[in-house]
Structure formats: C-alpha cells, structure tokens
Coordinates of C-alpha atoms in Angstrom, one line a residue:
X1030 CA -131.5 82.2 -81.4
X1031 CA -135.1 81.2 -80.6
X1032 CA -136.1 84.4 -83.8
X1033 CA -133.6 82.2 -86.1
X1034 CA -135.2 79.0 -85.4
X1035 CA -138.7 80.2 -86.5
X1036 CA -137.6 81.7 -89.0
X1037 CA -135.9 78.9 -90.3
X1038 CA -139.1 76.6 -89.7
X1039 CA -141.3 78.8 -91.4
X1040 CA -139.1 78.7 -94.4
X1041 CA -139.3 75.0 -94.8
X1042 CA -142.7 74.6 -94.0
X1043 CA -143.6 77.3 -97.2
X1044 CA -141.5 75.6 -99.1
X1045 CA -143.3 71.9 -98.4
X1046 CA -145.9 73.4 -99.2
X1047 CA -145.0 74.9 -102.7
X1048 CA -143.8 71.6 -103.3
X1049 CA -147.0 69.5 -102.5
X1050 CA -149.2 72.4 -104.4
X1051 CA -146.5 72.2 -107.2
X1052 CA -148.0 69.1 -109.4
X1053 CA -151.6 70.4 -109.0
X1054 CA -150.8 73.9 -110.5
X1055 CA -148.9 72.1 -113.3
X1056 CA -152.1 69.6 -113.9
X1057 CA -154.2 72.4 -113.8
X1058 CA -152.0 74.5 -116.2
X1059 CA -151.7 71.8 -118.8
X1060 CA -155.9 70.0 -118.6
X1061 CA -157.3 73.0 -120.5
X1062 CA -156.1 74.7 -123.6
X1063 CA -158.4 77.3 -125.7
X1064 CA -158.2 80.5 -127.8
X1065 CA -160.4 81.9 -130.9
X1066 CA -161.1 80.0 -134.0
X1067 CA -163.4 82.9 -135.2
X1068 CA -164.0 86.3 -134.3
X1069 CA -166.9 84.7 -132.0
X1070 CA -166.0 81.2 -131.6
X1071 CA -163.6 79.8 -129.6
X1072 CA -162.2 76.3 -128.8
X1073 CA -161.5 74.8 -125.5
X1074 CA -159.5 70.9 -125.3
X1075 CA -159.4 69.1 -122.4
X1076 CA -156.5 66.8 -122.5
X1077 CA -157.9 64.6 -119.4
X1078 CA -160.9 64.1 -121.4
X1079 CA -159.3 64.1 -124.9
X1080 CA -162.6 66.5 -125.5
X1081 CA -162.1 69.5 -128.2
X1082 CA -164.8 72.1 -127.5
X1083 CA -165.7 74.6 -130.6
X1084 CA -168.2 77.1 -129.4
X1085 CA -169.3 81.0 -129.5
X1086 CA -171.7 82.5 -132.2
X1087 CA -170.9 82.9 -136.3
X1088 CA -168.8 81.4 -138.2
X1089 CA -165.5 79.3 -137.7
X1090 CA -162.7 80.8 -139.5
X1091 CA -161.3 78.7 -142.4
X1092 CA -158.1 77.4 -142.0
X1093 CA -155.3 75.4 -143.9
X1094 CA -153.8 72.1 -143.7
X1095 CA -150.2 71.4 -142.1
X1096 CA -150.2 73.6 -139.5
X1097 CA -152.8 76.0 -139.8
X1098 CA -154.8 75.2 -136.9
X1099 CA -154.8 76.4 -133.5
X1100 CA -154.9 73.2 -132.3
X1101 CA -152.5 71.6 -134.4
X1102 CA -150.0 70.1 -132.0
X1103 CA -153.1 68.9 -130.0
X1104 CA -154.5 66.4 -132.6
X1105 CA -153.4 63.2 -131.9
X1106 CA -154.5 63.7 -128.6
X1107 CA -158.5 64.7 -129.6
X1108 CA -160.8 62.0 -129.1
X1109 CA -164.0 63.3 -128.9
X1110 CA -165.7 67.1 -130.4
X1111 CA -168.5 68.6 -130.1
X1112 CA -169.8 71.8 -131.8
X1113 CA -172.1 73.9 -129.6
X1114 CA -175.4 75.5 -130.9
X1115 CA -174.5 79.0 -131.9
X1116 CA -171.7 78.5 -134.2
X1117 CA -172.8 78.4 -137.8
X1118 CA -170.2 77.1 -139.9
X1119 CA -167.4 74.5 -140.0
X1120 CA -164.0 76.2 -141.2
X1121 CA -161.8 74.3 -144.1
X1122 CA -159.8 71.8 -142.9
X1123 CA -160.5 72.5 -139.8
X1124 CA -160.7 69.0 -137.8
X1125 CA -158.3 67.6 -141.1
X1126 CA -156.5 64.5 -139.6
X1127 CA -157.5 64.3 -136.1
X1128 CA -156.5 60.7 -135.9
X1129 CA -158.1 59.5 -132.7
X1130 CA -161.6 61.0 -133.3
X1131 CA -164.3 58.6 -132.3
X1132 CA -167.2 61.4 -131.7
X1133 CA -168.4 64.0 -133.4
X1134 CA -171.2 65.9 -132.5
X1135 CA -172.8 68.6 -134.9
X1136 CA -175.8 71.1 -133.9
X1137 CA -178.1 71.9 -136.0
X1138 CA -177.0 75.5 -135.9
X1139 CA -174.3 74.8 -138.9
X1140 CA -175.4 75.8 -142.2
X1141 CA -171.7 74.8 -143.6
X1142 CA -169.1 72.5 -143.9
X1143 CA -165.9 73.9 -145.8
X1144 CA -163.5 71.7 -147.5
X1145 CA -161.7 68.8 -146.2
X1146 CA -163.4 69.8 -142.7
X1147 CA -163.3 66.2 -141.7
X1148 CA -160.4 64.0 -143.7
X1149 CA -158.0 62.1 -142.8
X1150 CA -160.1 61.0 -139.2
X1151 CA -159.8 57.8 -139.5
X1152 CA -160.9 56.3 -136.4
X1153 CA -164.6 57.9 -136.9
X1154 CA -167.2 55.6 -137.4
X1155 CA -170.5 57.2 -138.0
X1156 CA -171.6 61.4 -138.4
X1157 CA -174.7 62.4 -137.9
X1158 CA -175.4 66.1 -140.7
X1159 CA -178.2 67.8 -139.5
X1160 CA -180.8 69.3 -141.6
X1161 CA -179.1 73.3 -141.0
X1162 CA -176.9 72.0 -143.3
X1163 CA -177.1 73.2 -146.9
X1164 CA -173.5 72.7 -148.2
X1165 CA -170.7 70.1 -147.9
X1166 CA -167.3 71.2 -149.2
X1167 CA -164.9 69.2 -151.6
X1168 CA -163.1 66.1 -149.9
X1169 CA -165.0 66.9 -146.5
X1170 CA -164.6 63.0 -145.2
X1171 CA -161.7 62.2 -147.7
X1172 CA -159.6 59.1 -146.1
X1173 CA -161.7 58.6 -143.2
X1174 CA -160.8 55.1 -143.8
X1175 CA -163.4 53.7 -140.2
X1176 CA -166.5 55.7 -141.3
X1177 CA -169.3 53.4 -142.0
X1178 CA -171.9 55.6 -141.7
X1179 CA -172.6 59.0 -142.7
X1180 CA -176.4 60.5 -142.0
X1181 CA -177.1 63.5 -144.0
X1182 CA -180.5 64.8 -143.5
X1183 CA -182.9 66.2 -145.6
X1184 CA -181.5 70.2 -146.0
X1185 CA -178.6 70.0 -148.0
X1186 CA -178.5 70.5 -151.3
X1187 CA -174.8 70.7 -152.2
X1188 CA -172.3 67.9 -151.9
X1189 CA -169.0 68.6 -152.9
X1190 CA -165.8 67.0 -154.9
X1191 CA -164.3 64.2 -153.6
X1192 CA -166.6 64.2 -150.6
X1193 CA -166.0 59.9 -149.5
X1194 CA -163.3 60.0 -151.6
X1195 CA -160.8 56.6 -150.3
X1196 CA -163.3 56.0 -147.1
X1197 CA -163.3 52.3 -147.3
X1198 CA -165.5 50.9 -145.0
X1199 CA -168.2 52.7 -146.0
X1200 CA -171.1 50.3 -147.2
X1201 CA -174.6 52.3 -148.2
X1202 CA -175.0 55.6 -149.3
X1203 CA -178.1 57.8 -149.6
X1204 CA -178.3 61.3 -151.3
X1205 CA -181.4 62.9 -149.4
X1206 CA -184.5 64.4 -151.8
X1207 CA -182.8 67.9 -150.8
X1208 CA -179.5 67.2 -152.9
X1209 CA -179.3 68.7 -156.5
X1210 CA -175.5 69.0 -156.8
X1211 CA -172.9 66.1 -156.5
X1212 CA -169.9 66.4 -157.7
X1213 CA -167.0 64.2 -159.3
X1214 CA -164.9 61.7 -157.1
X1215 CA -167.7 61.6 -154.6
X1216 CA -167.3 57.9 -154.3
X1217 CA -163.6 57.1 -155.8
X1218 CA -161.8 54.0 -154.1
X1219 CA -164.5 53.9 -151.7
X1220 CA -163.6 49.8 -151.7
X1221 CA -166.6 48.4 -149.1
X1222 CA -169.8 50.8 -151.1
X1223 CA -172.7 48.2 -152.4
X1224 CA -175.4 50.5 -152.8
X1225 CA -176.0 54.5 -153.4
X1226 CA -179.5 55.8 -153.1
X1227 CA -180.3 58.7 -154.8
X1228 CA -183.3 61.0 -153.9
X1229 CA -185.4 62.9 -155.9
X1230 CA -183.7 66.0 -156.3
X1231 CA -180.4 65.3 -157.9
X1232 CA -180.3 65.7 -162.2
X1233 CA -177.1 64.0 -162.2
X1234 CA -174.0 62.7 -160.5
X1235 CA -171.0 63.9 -161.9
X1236 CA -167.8 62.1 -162.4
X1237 CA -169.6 58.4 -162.8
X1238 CA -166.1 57.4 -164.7
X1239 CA -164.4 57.8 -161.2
X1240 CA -165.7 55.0 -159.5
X1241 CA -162.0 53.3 -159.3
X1242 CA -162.1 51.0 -156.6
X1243 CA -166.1 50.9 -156.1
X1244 CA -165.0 47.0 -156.9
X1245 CA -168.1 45.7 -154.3
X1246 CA -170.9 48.2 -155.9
X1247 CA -173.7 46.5 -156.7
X1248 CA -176.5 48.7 -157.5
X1249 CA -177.9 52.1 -157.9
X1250 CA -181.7 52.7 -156.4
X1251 CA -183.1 55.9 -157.3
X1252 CA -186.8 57.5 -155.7
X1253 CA -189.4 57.0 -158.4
X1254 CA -190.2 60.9 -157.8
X1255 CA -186.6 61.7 -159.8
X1256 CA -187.2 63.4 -162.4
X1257 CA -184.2 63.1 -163.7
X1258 CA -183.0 59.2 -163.2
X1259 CA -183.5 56.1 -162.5
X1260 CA -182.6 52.9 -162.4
X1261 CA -183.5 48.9 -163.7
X1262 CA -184.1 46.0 -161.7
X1263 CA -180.1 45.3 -162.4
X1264 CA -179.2 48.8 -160.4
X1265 CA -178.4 50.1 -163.3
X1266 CA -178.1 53.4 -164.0
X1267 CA -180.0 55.1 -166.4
X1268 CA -181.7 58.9 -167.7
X1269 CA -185.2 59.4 -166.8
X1270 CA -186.5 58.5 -170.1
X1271 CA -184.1 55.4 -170.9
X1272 CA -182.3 56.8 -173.8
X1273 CA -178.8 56.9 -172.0
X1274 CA -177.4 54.1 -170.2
X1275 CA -175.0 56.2 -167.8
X1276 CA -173.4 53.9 -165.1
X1277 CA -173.3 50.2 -164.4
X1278 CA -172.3 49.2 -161.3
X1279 CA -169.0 47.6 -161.2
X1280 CA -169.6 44.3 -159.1
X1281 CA -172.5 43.5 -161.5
X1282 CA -172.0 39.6 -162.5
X1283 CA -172.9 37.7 -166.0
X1284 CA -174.5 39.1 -169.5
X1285 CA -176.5 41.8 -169.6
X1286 CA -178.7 43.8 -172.1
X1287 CA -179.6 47.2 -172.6
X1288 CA -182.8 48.6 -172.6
X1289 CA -184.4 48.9 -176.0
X1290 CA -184.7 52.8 -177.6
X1291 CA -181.2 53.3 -175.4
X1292 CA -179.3 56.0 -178.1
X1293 CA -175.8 56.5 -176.2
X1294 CA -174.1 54.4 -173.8
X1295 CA -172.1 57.0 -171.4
X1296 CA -168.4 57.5 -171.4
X1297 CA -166.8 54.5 -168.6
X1298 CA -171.0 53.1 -168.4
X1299 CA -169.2 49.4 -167.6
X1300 CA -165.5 50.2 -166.8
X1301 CA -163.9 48.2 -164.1
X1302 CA -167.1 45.2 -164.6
X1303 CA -164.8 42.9 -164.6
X1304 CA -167.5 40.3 -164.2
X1305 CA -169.9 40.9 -167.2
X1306 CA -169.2 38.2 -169.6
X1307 CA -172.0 39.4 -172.2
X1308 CA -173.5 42.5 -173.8
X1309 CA -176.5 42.4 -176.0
X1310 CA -176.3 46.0 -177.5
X1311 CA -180.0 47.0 -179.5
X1312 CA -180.0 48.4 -182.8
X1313 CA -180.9 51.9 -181.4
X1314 CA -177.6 52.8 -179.8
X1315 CA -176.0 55.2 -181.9
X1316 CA -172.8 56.5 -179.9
X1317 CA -170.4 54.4 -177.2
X1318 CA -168.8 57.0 -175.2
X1319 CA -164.5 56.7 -174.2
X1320 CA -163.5 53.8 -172.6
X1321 CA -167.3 52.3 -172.2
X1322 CA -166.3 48.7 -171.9
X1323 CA -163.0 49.1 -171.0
X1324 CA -161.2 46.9 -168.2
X1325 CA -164.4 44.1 -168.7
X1326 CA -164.6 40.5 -168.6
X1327 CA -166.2 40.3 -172.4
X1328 CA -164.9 38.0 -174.2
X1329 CA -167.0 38.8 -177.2
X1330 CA -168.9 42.1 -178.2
X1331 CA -171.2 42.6 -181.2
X1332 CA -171.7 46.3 -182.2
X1333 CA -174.9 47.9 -183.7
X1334 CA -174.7 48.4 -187.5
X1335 CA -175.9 52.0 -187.0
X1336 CA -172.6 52.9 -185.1
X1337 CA -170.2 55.1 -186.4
X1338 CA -167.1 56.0 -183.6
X1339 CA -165.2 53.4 -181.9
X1340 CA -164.2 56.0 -179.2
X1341 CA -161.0 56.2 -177.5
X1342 CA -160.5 53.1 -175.3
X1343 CA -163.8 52.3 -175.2
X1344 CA -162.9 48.5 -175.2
X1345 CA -159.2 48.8 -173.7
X1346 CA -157.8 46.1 -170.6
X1347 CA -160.7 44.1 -171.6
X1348 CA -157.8 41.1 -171.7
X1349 CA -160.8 38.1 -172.4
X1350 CA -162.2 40.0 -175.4
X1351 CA -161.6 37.7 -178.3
X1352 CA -163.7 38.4 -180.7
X1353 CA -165.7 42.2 -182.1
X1354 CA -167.5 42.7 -185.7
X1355 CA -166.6 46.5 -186.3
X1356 CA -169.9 47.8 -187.9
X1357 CA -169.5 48.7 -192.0
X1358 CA -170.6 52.3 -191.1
X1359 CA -167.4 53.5 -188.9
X1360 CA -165.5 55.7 -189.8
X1361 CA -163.4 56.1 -186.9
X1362 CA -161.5 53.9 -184.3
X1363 CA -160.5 55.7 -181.4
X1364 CA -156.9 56.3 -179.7
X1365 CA -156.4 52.6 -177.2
X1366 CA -160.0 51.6 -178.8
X1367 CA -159.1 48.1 -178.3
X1368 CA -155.2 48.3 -176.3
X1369 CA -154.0 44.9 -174.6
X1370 CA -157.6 42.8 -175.9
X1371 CA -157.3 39.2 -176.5
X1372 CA -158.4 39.8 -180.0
X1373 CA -157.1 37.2 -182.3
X1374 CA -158.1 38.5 -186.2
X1375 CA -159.9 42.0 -187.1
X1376 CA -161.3 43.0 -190.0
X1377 CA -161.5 47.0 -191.1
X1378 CA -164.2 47.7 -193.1
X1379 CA -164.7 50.0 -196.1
X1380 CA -165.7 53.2 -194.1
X1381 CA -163.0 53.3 -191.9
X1382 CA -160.8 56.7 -192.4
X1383 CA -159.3 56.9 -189.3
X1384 CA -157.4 54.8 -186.4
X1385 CA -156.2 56.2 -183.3
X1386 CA -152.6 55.5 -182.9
X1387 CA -152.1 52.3 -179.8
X1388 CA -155.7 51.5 -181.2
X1389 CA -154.9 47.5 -181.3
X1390 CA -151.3 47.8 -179.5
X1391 CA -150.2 45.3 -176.9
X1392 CA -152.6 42.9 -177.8
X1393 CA -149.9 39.6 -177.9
X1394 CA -152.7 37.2 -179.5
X1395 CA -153.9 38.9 -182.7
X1396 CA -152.7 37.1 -185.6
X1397 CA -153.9 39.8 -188.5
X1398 CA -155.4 42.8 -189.3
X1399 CA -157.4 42.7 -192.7
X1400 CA -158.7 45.1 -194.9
X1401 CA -161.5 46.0 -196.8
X1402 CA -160.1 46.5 -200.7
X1403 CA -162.6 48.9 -200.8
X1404 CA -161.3 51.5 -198.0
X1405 CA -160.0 54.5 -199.8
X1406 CA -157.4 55.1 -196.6
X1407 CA -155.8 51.8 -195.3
X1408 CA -154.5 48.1 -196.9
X1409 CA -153.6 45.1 -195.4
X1410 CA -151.0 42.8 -196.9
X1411 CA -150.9 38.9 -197.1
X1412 CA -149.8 38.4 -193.5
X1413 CA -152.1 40.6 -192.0
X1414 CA -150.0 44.1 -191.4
X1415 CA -151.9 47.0 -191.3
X1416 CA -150.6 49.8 -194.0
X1417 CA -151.9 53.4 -195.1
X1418 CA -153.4 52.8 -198.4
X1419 CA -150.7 52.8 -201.1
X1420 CA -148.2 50.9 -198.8
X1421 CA -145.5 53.6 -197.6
X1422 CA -146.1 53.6 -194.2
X1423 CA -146.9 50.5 -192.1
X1424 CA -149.1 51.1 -189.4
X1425 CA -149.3 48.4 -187.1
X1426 CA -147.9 44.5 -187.3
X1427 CA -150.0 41.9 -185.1
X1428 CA -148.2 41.4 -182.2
X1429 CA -148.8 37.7 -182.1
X1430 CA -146.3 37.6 -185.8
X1431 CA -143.9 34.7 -185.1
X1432 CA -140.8 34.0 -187.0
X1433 CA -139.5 36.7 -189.8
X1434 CA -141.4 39.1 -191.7
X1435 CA -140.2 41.3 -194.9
X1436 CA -141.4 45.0 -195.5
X1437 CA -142.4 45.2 -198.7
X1438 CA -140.6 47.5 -200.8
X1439 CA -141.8 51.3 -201.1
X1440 CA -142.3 51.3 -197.7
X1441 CA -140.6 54.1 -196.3
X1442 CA -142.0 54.3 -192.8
X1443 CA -142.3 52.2 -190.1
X1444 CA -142.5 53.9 -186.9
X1445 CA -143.2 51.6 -183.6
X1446 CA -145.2 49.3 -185.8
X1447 CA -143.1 46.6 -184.3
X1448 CA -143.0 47.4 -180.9
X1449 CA -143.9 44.9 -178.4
X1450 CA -144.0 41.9 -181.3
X1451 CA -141.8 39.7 -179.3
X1452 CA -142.2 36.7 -181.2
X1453 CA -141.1 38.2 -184.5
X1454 CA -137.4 36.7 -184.6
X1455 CA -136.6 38.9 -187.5
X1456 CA -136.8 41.2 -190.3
X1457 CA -135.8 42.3 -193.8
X1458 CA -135.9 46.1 -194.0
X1459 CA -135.3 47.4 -198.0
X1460 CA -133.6 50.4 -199.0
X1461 CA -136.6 52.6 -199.2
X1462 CA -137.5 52.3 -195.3
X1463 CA -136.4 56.0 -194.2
X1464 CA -137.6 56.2 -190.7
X1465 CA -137.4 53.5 -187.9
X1466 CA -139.1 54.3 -184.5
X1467 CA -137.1 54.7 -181.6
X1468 CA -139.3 52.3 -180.5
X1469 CA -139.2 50.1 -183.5
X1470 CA -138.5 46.0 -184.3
X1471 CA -136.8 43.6 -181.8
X1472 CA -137.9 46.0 -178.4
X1473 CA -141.2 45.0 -176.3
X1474 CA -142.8 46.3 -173.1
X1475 CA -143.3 44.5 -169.7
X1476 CA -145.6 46.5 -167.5
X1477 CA -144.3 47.6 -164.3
X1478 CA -141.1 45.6 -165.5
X1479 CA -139.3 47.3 -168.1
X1480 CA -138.3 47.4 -171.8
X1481 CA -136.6 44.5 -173.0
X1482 CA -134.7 43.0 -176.6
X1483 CA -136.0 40.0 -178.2
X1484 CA -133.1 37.5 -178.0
X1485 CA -131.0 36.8 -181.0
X1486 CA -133.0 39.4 -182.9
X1487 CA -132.0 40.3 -186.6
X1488 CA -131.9 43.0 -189.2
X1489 CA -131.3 41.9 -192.5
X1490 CA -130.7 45.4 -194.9
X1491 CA -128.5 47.4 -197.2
X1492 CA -125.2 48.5 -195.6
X1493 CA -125.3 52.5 -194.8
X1494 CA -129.1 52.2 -194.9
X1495 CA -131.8 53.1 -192.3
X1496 CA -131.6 49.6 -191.3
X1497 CA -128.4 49.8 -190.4
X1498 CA -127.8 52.7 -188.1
X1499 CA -130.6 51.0 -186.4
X1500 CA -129.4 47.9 -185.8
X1501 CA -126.0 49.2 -184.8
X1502 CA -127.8 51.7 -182.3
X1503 CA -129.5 48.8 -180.8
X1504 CA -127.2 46.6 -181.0
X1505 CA -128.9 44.0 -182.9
X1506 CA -127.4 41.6 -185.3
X1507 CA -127.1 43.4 -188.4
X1508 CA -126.9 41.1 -192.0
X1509 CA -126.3 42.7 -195.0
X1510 CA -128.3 41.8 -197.8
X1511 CA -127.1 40.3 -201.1
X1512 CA -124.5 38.3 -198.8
X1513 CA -127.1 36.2 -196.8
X1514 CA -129.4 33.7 -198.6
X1515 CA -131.3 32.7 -195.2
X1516 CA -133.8 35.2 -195.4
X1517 CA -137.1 33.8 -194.3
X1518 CA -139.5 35.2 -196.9
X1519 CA -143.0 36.2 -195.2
X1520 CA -143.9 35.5 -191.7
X1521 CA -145.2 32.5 -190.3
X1522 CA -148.1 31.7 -186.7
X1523 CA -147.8 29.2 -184.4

C-alpha cells in the first residue's frame, strides 16, 4: 500500500511539473524562427522583438513576390531588420511588403539591391544606402507610401526603374555625383517631391514624361560640375549647352520664357503645369516634342514661324487654351494636337498636308475651322467645317455648331465628323453621303459618364439612302426629303 502511494505521488508531482514547464517550452518554441536565405546567409526573427535578422557571408538568394519568401507568413509581424556585415547582396523582393517595418539597417558590406527589395513597406520612414552599394534594382522602394527620406551615398552608380515610384511622402531627392544611370518612373506619383538634385555624374534621366503626380515639384538643381545638365534660376531643366529645354517642373506658377538659342523643346517638357499661364517661345526653336504643353493652364500660345510639326498632343487637356497662330511653315498637325482645348476659331494655313485624326476633337467651344485657299490638301466651307480638298469627305465639324447644318452635295464621307457636336439639333444628309460613322451625327461623349443622344435630334435624307439606315439604326427621327420644307439651310452660333 505504502509502494502505491508513492507511486501515485510521484506521478502527480511529474506531471505538475510538465504542466508548469509546459508554456515556457511553447514560448521558447515559437520566439525564434530561422533557416537559409542563401547558400551562406541565413535569417533569424524574433517574434518578441518583432526583429528579422539576415546574416552569414555572400549573397542573399533572389526571391519572388506572393509567397516566395521564407518568411512570408512572418511579415506583418517584422518590425525592425538588420543586415549583418558579411552578406553582400539584397535578394529581389526580398523584404517586398513587410508592412510594419520601421528600421532598417544596411552594412556597408552590400554591393546590391535586387528589384523591388523594399516595396510595399509602408511604415518606413527614412533608409540610410551605404556607399558598398553600386546598384539599385527596378521599383526597389515602390509604394513605400511613409518614407521621407532616402540617403544614398556616394558609390552607386545605377538606380533602377521605378525606384520611388508612388512613395508619397517623400519631399527632396538627391542623385549622388556617383550616379550615371536613372531610369524611367523613378519619381511617378511621388505626390509630396519639391526638389531633385542631381550630381555630377548623371547624362540624363530617363522617363522625364512620367512625372504623373509630381503635382508639388518645384525645381530641378543640378551640380555646376554636370557635364551633361543643368538647370535655370526657374528649376528648370535644361541640356548642358541650353539647346534642349527637357523638363519643367510641374508646380511651376505664371509665364515663362525659354532661353534664347533653345532648338527643341522635349517631349511632355510642361505637361501636367497646370499653373503656367504664358509661354514666350524664341524664334530658334525648331521642333515641339508629343504632348509638350499638354494638360497646361495656357490660355494662349504663339508658335515660332520656323516650326514645322505640331506633334501628337503636344497641346491636348490644355482646357484654358483659347487662342494659337499655327506657323505658315507646318506641314503637319499631330494625332490629339490640340484634343478638348478651349479654342474658339483656327485657321490652317497653306502648308498644312496632314492632320492627325482627334487633332481638334472634343473641343465644345470652337466655332470654325478655316482654310487657306491655297492648301493643295484641305477646304473649309462657309460655316467653318473642315473638308479634304475637293469636298468628298468631311473631316471634322466644330463642336461648338448650334442649330442645323447641310452637307454639301458630293460629299460622300462623313465618318465621326459629328461626334460629340451636341449642340447641332440637326442635319440634312444628300444622296451622295455613302458612309456614316458608327460614331457619327446626334451621339456625343461624357467622360467617365457615358455616350449619350442629342435630344430630339434629326436626319433629314432620301428614303433607302445612307441616311436612312442610319437614322433608323439609331433611332433618330428620320424626315424624308422633298416632303419637309423646314429644313434649316446652313448652320447657325450662339
């Protein structure tokens, strides 16, 4: 009996304590997780401290986003990391969307930083790059939407796409001496940036037409040593030797006027300046790159005789833009050259042999489009409508056109030259019209609305004619000519 009893006592009293030793093993278990990350580096996380350890010798194996790092389950729970000295490179993506990172520490053993090594952290606030460094992968702090500041030191030389790409609280920039390579979208939506340094080294910064969002940037300063660039007391952008006007910064404010001997002004150079009012343009500048002035607040532009293209958009979503001499030496307007501008009347000189299809489209207040008798490739009628030259195919009818207008006939195209005139209440159509755009009279566009019919909208034609079958397939009011005598001859402006 007495055996039984200690046996029995000894029982329970192993079995209190594998209870009370129970919650430490299981603390113990869970505080530490590591494995390999490299076929010398390792990583150790502490999930008391919330502390992701990378360390070993070599490189950091590359990884890939949604799910292809060790540690992926662990990331929400990573607050601080830190990179010991030995390890020489940062794999790709491998600290993508670590959402609670508030540290970083970097030793000045990394030579690398692959792609997207550090988007999506959007609680980091400032990185320190040390001078190991010589490369920076594509869209390496993409979306780290807290990061004000980000250090790189002199040493690296290669900055990749996309690298601040949608980091919005990011204020000042500087591209160290060492830097000769920066690629496009290096700045895009970045919605807080005023200024961006650039060293000495750089020749150029690609992608300066992707500064969408940049709405705050203010200025460019550039190191008098550049051989390459620099910039005017405005922050404007410029080549070395002032002959190409590449970038103004979007937040600039008033008129402004280029340099003298400028020759080109660069593709997007004032897109998005929604605050320039004025542009003096010299004699000098030959070429306007695409979309140059486009999405401005102009509300007048006079172009340089010498001038020969009128590139694609290069004055487009400039909505205040009212009034533009096109030169008597071009020969071409661009595709959306001057798409949804407040112009009112334009005149198309001699010269001109080709224009872009949309080129004046969804612009609601222009009133006419005249031509030059001389031009050996377009006409104009009485009312402003822009025909080819011997007056078969209309090309485009003002969208400001109130009341009724009649196609002359001979005509035997008309494509979407009356799309979007939504104040044009009718028109006569003759026999000869063959083709109709789908998008044709009587439709017109809201943005991010819809399409929509003008009300009460008429076609006035020959029964079993083109005019018609389009009526009836729109659903329009059709009235046969030679039984209606209320036909509205011409067209008429409020």
């Amino acid at each position: 009996m007495k055996h039984t009893l200690r046996r029995t006592l000894s029982l329970l009293l192993a079995l209190v304590l594998l209870c009370s030793a129970a919650p430490r093993l299981t603390l113990s278990a869970c505080a530490e997780q590591s494995g390999y990350c490299g076929d010398h580096v390792s990583w150790t996380f502490n999930a008391i401290t919330g502390e992701l350890v990378i360390s070993g010798t070599g490189q950091m194996a590359n990884m890939s986003g949604g799910g292809g790092v060790p540690w992926y389950d662990l990331r929400p729970s990573v607050k601080t990391l830190t990179i010991e000295n030995g390890v020489t490179s940062i794999g790709a993506y491998a600290f993508d969307y670590l959402p609670n990172l508030e540290e970083a520490s970097i030793p000045d053993s990394i030579v690398s930083i692959g792609d997207h090594a550090f988007s999506s952290c959007s609680c980091l606030p400032e990185l320190e790059i040390p001078g190991s460094v010589r490369s920076i992968g594509d869209s390496a702090f993409e979306y780290c939407e807290s990061l004000q500041t980000l250090h790189l030191s002199e040493g690296v030389t290669s900055l990749g796409c996309g690298l601040l790409s949608h980091c919005e609280s990011i204020t000042d920039f500087t591209i160290p001496n060492s830097v000769t390579s920066l690629l496009s979208y290096a700045f895009f939506d970045c919605r807080s940036l005023q200024t961006i340094t650039i060293g000495s080294g750089l020749p150029e910064i690609e992608g300066l037409d992707s500064l969408e969002g940049c709405d705050q940037l203010e200025a460019f300063y550039v190191s008098p040593d550049n051989p390459y660039l620099c910039s005017d007391s405005d922050g404007v952008l410029y080549n070395k030797a002032k002959t190409e006007l590449l970038r103004c910064p979007p937040a600039f404010q008033g008129s402004y006027s280029i340099s003298d001997g400028v020759i080109s002004v660069n593709a997007s150079a004032f897109q998005d300046c929604v605050s320039l009012t004025g542009i003096d343009i010299p004699a000098s500048v030959a070429s306007i790159g695409e979309y140059a002035f486009s999405n401005t607040g102009l509300t007048e532009a006079t172009l340089p005789q010498g001038l020969t293209i009128i590139p694609e958009g290069a004055f487009c979503f400039s909505h205040a833009l009212t009034e533009v001499n096109i030169p008597v030496e071009v020969t071409e307007i661009g595709f959306r050259a001057f798409l949804e501008c407040g112009l009112v009347h334009v005149y198309i000189p001699a010269n001109v042999a080709e224009i872009g299809y949309n080129a004046f489209g969804n612009s609601g207040a222009m009133k006419s489009i005249t031509v030059d008798p001389a031009n050996q490739f377009f006409s104009s009628d009485a009312e402003g409508v822009l025909f080819n030259k011997d007056k078969t195919v209309i090309i485009e009818c003002p969208e400001g056109m109130h009341g009724s207008y009649t196609i002359p006939n001979g005509v035997t195209s008309i494509g979407i030259a009356f799309f979007n005139c939504r104040w044009l209440t009718s028109i006569v159509i003759p026999e000869s019209v063959e083709e109709i755009g789908f998008y044709g009279p009587g439709l017109y566009y809201v943005p991010f609305e819809g399409y929509y019919y003008v009300p009460g909208f008429s076609v006035y034609g020959y029964p079993g004619s083109a005019a018609e079958q389009y009526a009836n397939d729109f659903g329009f009011k059709f009235c046969p000519l030679g039984t209606f005598t209320d036909v509205q001859e011409g067209a008429w402006y409020e």
